[in-house]
Short mmCIF file of C-alpha atoms in Angstrom, two decimals:
data_model
loop_
_atom_site.label_atom_id
_atom_site.label_comp_id
_atom_site.label_asym_id
_atom_site.label_seq_id
_atom_site.Cartn_x
_atom_site.Cartn_y
_atom_site.Cartn_z
CA UNK Z 271 -11.24 7.53 22.10
CA UNK Z 272 -9.79 10.51 22.19
CA UNK Z 273 -7.80 12.08 19.19
CA UNK Z 274 -4.23 12.57 21.62
CA UNK Z 275 -4.27 8.69 22.99
CA UNK Z 276 -4.94 7.73 19.13
CA UNK Z 277 -2.29 9.81 18.14
CA UNK Z 278 0.25 8.66 20.93
CA UNK Z 279 -0.87 5.71 19.65
CA UNK Z 280 0.39 6.44 16.32
CA UNK Z 281 3.55 7.28 16.54
CA UNK Z 282 4.56 4.29 18.95
CA UNK Z 283 3.70 1.52 16.72
CA UNK Z 284 5.69 4.29 14.16
CA UNK Z 285 9.13 2.40 14.26
CA UNK Z 286 7.82 -1.46 15.08
CA UNK Z 287 6.88 -0.93 10.96
CA UNK Z 288 9.84 1.04 10.73
CA UNK Z 289 11.64 -0.98 6.83
CA UNK Z 290 8.32 -1.41 5.61
CA UNK Z 291 9.19 1.77 3.06
CA UNK Z 292 11.54 0.37 1.57
CA UNK Z 293 9.49 -3.25 0.97
CA UNK Z 294 6.15 -1.37 -0.38
CA UNK Z 295 8.92 0.97 -3.35
CA UNK Z 296 10.08 -2.37 -4.45
CA UNK Z 297 6.39 -3.59 -4.71
CA UNK Z 298 5.83 -0.95 -5.92
CA UNK Z 299 8.65 -0.97 -8.87
CA UNK Z 300 7.39 -4.41 -9.41
CA UNK Z 301 4.91 -2.94 -11.86
CA UNK Z 302 6.40 0.31 -14.59
CA UNK Z 303 10.02 -2.85 -14.41
CA UNK Z 304 6.88 -5.14 -16.45
CA UNK Z 305 5.34 -2.55 -18.40
CA UNK Z 306 8.45 -0.35 -19.45
CA UNK Z 307 9.76 -4.50 -20.71
CA UNK Z 308 6.37 -4.26 -22.43
CA UNK Z 309 6.81 -1.73 -24.04
CA UNK Z 310 10.43 -2.13 -25.22
CA UNK Z 311 9.81 -5.03 -26.52
CA UNK Z 312 6.97 -4.55 -28.58
CA UNK Z 313 8.85 -1.82 -29.88
CA UNK Z 314 11.40 -3.95 -30.51
CA UNK Z 315 8.76 -6.49 -32.92
CA UNK Z 316 6.90 -3.36 -35.31
CA UNK Z 317 11.02 -2.27 -35.79
CA UNK Z 318 11.46 -5.67 -35.95
CA UNK Z 319 7.90 -6.23 -38.55
CA UNK Z 320 8.37 -2.56 -40.13
CA UNK Z 321 11.43 -1.07 -39.76
CA UNK Z 322 11.16 2.02 -42.11
CA UNK Z 323 9.00 3.00 -39.49
CA UNK Z 324 11.88 2.89 -36.55
CA UNK Z 325 12.57 6.29 -35.71
CA UNK Z 326 9.37 6.50 -34.64
CA UNK Z 327 8.63 3.94 -32.96
CA UNK Z 328 12.27 4.71 -31.54
CA UNK Z 329 10.52 8.43 -30.52
CA UNK Z 330 7.11 6.41 -29.18
CA UNK Z 331 9.10 3.75 -26.87
CA UNK Z 332 11.58 6.23 -25.30
CA UNK Z 333 7.79 8.34 -24.54
CA UNK Z 334 6.03 5.25 -22.96
CA UNK Z 335 9.17 3.96 -21.32
CA UNK Z 336 9.13 7.78 -19.38
CA UNK Z 337 5.03 7.25 -18.18
CA UNK Z 338 5.99 4.21 -16.87
CA UNK Z 339 8.99 4.91 -14.80
CA UNK Z 340 6.69 7.95 -13.18
CA UNK Z 341 5.10 5.42 -11.48
CA UNK Z 342 8.14 4.30 -10.34
CA UNK Z 343 8.69 7.44 -8.98
CA UNK Z 344 4.75 7.95 -7.54
CA UNK Z 345 6.06 5.50 -5.44
CA UNK Z 346 9.51 6.40 -4.53
CA UNK Z 347 8.13 9.39 -3.06
CA UNK Z 348 4.76 7.82 -1.96
CA UNK Z 349 6.66 5.42 0.25
CA UNK Z 350 8.31 9.07 2.34
CA UNK Z 351 4.98 9.96 2.85
CA UNK Z 352 3.46 7.64 3.83
#
């Protein structure tokens, strides 16, 4: 098979898979959604157990949320690239 033929086939088959990027991003957003829920839940548990560490736990919670949400942004960018 020639490279030109494969490129032509990829160009014609791309239109049949138009809406799958949204499905892919939806699936990619499940992981960060679960991760944020776990991070916040554990932070609430920690604050309930030791209220005097509320400031440190909240700061760590926001860092965890930021890193977890970065996964959602990577999933969004990957949907546009692929």
